[in-house]
Coordinates of C-alpha atoms and ligand atoms in Angstrom, one line a residue:
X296 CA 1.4 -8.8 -29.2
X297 CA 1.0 -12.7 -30.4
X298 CA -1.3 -14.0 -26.9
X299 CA 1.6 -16.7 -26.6
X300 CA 4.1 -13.4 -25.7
X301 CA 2.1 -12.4 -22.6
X302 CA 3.9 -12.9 -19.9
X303 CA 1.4 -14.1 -17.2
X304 CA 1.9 -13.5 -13.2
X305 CA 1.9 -16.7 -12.9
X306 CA 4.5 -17.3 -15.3
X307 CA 6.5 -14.7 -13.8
X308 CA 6.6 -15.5 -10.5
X309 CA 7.7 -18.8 -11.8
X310 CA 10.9 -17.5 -13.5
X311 CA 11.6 -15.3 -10.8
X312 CA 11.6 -18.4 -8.7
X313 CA 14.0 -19.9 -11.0
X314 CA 16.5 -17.1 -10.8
X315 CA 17.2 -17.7 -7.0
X316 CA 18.9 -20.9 -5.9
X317 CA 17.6 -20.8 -2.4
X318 CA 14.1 -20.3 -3.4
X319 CA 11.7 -22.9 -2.0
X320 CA 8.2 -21.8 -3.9
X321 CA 6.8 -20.8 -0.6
X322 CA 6.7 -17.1 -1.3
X323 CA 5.4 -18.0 -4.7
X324 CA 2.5 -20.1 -3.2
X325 CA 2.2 -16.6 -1.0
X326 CA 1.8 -14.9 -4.0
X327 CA -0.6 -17.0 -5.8
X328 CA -3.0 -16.4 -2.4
X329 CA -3.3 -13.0 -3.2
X330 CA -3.3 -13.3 -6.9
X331 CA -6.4 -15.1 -6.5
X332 CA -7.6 -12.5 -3.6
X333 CA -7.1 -9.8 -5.9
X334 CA -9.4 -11.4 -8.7
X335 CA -12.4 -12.6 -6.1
X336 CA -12.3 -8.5 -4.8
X337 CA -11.9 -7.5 -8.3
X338 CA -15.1 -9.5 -9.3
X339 CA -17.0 -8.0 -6.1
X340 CA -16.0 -4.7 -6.9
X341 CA -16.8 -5.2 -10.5
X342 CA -20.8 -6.3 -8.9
X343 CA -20.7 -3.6 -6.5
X344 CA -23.7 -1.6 -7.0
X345 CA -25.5 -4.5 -8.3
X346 CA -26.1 -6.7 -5.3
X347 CA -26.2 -6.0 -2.2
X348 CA -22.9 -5.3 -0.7
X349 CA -22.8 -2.0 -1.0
X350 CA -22.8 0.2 1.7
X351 CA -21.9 0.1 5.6
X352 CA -22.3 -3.3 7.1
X353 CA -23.1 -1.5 10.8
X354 CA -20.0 -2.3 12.5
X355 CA -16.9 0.5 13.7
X356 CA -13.4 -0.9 12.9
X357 CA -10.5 -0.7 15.2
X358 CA -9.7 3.1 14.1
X359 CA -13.4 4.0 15.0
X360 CA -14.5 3.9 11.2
X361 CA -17.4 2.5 9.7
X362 CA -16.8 -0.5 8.4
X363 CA -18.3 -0.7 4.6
X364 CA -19.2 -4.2 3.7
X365 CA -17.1 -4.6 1.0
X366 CA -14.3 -3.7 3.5
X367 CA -15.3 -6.7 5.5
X368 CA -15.9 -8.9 2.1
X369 CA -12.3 -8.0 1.0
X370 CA -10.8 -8.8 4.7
X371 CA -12.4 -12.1 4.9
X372 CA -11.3 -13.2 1.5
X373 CA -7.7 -11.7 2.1
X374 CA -7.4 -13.9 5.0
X375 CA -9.1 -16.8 4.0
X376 CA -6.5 -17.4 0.5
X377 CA -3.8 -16.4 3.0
X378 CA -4.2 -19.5 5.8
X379 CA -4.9 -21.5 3.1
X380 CA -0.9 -21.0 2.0
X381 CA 0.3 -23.5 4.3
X382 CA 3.0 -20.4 4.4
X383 CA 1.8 -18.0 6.7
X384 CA 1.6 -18.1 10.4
X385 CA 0.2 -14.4 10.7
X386 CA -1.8 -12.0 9.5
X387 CA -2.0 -8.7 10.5
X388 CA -4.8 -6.2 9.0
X389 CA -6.3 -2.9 9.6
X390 CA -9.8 -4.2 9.6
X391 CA -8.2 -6.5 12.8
X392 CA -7.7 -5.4 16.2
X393 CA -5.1 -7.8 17.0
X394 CA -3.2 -10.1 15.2
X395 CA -4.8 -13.0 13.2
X396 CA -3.0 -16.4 14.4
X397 CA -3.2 -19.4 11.3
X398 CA -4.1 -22.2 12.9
X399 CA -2.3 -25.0 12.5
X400 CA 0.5 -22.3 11.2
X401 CA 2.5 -21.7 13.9
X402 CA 5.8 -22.5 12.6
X403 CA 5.5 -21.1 9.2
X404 CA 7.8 -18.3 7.3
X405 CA 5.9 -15.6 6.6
X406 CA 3.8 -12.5 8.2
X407 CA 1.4 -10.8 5.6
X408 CA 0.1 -7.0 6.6
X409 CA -3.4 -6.2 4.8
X410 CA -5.1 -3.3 3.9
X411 CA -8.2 -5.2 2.0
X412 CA -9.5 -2.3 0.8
X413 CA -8.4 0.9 0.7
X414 CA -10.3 4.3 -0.2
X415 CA -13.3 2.4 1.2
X416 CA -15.2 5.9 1.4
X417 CA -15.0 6.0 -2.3
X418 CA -17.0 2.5 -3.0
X419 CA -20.5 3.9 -3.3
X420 CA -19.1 6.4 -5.4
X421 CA -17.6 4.2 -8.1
X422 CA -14.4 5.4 -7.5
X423 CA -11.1 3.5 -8.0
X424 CA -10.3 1.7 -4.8
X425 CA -7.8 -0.5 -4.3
X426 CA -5.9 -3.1 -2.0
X427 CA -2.9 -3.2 -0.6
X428 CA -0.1 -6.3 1.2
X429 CA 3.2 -6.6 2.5
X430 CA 4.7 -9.5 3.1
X431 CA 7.6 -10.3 6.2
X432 CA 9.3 -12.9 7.1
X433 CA 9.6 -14.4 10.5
X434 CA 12.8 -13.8 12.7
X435 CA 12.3 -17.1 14.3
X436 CA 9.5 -19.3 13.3
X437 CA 10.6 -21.7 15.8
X438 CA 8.6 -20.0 18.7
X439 CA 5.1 -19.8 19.1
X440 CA 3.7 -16.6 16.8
X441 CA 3.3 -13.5 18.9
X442 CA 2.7 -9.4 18.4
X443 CA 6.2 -8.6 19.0
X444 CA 7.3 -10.7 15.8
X445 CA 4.5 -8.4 13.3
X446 CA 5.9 -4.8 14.7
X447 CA 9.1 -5.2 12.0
X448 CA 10.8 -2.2 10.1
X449 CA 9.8 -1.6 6.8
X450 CA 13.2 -2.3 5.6
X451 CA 12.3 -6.1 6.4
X452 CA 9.7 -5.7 4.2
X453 CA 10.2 -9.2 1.4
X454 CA 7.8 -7.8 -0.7
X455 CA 4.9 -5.2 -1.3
X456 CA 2.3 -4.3 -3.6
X457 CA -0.9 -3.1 -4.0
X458 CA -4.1 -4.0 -6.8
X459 CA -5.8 -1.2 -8.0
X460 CA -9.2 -1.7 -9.0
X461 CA -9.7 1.3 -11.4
X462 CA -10.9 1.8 -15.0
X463 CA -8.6 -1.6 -15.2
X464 CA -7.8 -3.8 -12.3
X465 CA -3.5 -3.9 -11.7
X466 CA -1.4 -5.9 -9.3
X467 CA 1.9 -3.9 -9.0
X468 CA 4.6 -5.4 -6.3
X469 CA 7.9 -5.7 -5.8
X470 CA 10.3 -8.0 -3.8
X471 CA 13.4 -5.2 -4.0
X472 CA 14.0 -5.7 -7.6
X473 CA 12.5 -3.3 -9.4
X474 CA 8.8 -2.9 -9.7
X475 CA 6.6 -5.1 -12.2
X476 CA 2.6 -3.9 -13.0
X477 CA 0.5 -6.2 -14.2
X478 CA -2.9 -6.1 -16.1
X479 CA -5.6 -8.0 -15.4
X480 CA -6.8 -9.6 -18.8
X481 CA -10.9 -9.7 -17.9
X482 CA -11.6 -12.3 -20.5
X483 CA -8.3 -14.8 -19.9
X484 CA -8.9 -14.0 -15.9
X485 CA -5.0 -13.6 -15.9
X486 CA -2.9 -10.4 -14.4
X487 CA -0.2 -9.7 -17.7
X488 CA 2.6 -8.0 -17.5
X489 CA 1.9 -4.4 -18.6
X490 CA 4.2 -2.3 -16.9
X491 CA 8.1 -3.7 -16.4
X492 CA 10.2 -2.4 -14.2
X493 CA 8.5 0.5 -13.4
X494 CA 10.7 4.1 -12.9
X495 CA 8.7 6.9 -11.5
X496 CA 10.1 10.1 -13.1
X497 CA 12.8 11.8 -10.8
X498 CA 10.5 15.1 -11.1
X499 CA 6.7 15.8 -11.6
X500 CA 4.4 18.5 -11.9
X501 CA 1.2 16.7 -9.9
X502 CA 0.7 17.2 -6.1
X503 CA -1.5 15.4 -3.6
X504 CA -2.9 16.7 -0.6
X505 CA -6.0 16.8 1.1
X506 CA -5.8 20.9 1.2
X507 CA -9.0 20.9 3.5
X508 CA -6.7 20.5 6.0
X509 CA -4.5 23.1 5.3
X510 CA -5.3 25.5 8.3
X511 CA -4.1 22.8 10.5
X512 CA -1.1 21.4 8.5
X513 CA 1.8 23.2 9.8
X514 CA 4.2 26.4 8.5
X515 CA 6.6 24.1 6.5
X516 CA 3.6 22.0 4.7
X517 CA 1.7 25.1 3.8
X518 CA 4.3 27.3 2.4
X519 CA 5.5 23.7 0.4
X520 CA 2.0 23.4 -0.9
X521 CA 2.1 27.6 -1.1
X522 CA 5.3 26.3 -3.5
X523 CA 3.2 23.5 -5.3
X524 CA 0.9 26.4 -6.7
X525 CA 3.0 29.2 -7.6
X526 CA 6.6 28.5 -8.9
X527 CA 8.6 29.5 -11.7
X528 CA 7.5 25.8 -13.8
X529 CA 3.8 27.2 -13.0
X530 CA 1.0 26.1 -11.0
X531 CA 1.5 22.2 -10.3
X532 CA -1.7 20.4 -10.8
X533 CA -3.5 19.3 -8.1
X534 CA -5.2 15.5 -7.9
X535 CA -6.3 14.1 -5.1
X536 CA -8.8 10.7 -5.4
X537 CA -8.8 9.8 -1.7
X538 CA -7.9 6.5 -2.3
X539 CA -4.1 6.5 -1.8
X540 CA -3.7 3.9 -4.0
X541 CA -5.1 5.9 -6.9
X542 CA -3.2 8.7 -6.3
X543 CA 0.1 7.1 -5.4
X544 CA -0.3 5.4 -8.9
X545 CA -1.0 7.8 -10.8
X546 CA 2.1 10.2 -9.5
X547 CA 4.3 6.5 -10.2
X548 CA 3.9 6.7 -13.5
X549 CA 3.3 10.1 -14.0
X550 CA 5.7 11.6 -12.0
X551 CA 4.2 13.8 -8.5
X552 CA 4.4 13.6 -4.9
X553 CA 1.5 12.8 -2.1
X554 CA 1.6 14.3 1.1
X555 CA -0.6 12.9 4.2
X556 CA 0.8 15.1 6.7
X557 CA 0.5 15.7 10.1
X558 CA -2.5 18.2 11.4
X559 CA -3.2 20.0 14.5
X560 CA -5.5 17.2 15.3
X561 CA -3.7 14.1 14.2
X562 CA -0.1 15.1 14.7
X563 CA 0.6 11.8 12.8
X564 CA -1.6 12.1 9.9
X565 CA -4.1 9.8 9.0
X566 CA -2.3 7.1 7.1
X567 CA -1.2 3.7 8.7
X568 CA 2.8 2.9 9.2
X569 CA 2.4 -0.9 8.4
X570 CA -1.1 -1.2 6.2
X571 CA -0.1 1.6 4.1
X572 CA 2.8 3.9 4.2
X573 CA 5.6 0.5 3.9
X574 CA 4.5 -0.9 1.4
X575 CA 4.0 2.2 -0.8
X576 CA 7.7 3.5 1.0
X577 CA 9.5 0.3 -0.2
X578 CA 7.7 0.5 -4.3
X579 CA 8.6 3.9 -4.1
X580 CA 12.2 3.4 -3.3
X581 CA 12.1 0.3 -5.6
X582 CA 10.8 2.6 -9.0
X583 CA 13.5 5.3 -7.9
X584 CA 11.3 7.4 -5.9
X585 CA 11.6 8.4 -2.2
X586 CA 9.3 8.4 0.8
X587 CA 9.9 10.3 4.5
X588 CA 8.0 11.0 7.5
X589 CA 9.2 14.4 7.2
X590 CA 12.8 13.8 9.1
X591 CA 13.8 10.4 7.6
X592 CA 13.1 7.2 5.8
X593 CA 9.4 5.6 6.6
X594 CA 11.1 2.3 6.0
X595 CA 13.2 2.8 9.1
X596 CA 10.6 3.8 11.4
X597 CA 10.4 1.2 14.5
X598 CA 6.7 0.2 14.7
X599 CA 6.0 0.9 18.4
X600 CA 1.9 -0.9 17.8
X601 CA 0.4 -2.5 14.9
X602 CA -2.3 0.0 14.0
X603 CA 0.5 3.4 14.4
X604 CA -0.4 6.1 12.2
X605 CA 2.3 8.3 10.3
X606 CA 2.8 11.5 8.4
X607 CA 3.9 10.7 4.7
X608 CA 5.8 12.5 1.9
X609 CA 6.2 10.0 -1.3
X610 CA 6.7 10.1 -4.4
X611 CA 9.2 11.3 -7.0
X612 CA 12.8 11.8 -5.7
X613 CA 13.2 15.8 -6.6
X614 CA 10.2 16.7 -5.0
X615 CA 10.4 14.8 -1.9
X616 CA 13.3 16.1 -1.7
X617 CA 12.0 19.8 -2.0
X618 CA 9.2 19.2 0.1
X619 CA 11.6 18.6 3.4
X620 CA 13.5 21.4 2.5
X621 CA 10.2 23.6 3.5
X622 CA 9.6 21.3 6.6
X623 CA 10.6 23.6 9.4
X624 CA 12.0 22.5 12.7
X625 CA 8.6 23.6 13.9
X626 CA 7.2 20.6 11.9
X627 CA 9.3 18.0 13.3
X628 CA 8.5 19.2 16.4
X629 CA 4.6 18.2 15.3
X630 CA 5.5 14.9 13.6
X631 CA 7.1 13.8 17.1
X632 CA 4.7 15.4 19.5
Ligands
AHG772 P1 -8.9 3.3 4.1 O1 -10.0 3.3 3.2 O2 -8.1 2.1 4.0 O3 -9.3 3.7 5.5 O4 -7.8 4.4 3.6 C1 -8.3 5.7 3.2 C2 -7.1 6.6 3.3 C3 -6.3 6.7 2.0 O5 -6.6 5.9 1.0 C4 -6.6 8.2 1.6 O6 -5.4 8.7 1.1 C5 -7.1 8.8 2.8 O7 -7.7 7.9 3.6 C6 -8.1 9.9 2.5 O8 -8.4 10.5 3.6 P2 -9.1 12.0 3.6 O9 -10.3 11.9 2.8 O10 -9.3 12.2 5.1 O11 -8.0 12.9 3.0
MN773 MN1 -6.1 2.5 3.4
MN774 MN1 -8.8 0.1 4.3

């Protein structure tokens, strides 16, 4: 392709812009925060291993996990390009306890939820790892910014995405019209429009489960995953990265289904409702696919606090689809304890 047909981001963002009247730019200026994020963590994970930010940086985050550094690296530069905006007034992350307030912000449109970097375990492995956003608006940015504003449905979601940093660095989002990935060019420093309107294949032959867990996962995930290795298509394959991100990509284009279920000892699995499991839900829905909690849409789920973890089934259409069918009542039961 003749360079002057790439279609950069930047450029895209821009027509997309142009397409609706009532657009003011601010989203787009949103946008061009984490665009430029994504390429400052993309050039730190590129270096990881080289200096000296590999590693755990010594402090517990708010689940009770070590904190690697590049985790805190990733959250600081996250939230630095974001109150830079001028857009948003808050910023909710899982590296944060509580909400982060932008000051000077506090009447602005937008709410951004962070998950700097996810499959942090996998850094000082070189393994793909990625980061992940979703972006809300505010019901009334009149008032002063508080907690209660942040704990939105999924379906209010305005857009999503995630960057993958893997054997390329990708920015794939959405703002509920169709799914766009994009490349990152290492030489131009530009994300390019690889992937248009992404469709994740209505059926799949991959699987993705942490089976360590399977003694605890209960009778409907086990005789689903019983399913997932012995059915008359064959043995499914199995791939799982531990970085969602990695897998939930993969099985996009690919066609699969994760499952981060709920176990004996986390009867919400391990995942979290607003960092993780909405924005993945709403590109899902947006390529075609489909993502429960093992009852009914994540996107619908309330958010009772900001940090809530919950079970998650995603991926292509058929097989989530299968995958309830072997969720007994016994399992619901589990996901709601
Ligand atoms: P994070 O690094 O943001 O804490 O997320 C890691 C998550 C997710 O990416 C992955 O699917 C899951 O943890 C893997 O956990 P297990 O290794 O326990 O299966
Ligand atoms: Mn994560
Ligand atoms: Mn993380």
């Amino acid at each position: 392709m003749p360079q002057s047909e790439i279609t950069t981001l930047e450029q895209f963002i821009v027509d997309q812009q142009a397409l609706h009247a009532q657009a003011d730019g601010s989203l787009s200026r949103v946008f061009r925060a984490i665009e430029l994020a994504a390429k400052i963590v993309n050039r730190d994970v590129r270096k990881a291993g080289l200096i000296d930010i590999l590693g755990q940086d010594g402090s517990v985050n708010t689940h009770g996990e070590d904190q690697q550094k590049l985790d805190v690296l990733a959250n600081n530069i996250f939230i630095s390009a974001l109150s830079r905006t001028g857009e948003v007034s808050m910023i909710i992350s899982e590296e944060n306890e509580g909400v982060v307030y932008v000051e000077g912000c506090d009447h602005e449109k937008y709410i951004v939820a962070i998950d700097p970097l996810d499959g942090s375990s996998n850094i000082d492995v070189n393994v793909s790892i990625g980061s992940i956003f979703s972006i809300y608006k505010r019901q009334n940015a009149e008032q002063s910014p508080n907690l209660q504003e942040c704990l939105q449905t999924g379906n209010e979601q305005v857009a999503a995405g995630y960057v993958f940093y893997g054997s390329s660095t990708m920015l794939v989002y959405t703002t509920g019209q169709g799914v766009n990935g994009f490349t990152l060019d290492d030489a131009l420093q530009e994300f390019c429009l690889s992937h248009p309107n992404i469709q994740t294949p209505s059926n799949g032959k991959i699987f993705s489960v942490n089976e360590g867990n399977y003694n605890d996962f209960s009778e409907g995930v086990k005789s689903y995953i019983d399913y997932c290795k012995s059915n008359e298509a064959g043995p499914y394959k199995a791939r799982y990265i531990g970085s969602m991100i990695a897998d939930f990509h993969l099985n996009l284009l690919k066609g699969g289904v994760f499952v981060d279920p709920g176990t004996t000892g986390s009867p919400s699995g391990k995942l979290r409702l607003m960092y993780e499991c909405n924005p993945m839900a709403f590109l899902a829905e947006q390529a075609g696919g489909k993502a429960t909690y093992g009852e009914g849409s994540i996107m619908e789920l309330q958010p009772k606090e900001l940090h809530q973890r919950c079970p998650l089934f995603i991926g292509s259409a058929n097989m989530v689809d299968l995958a309830m069918h072997y969720i007994s009542e016994e399992d619901t039961a589990i996901i709601n304890r």
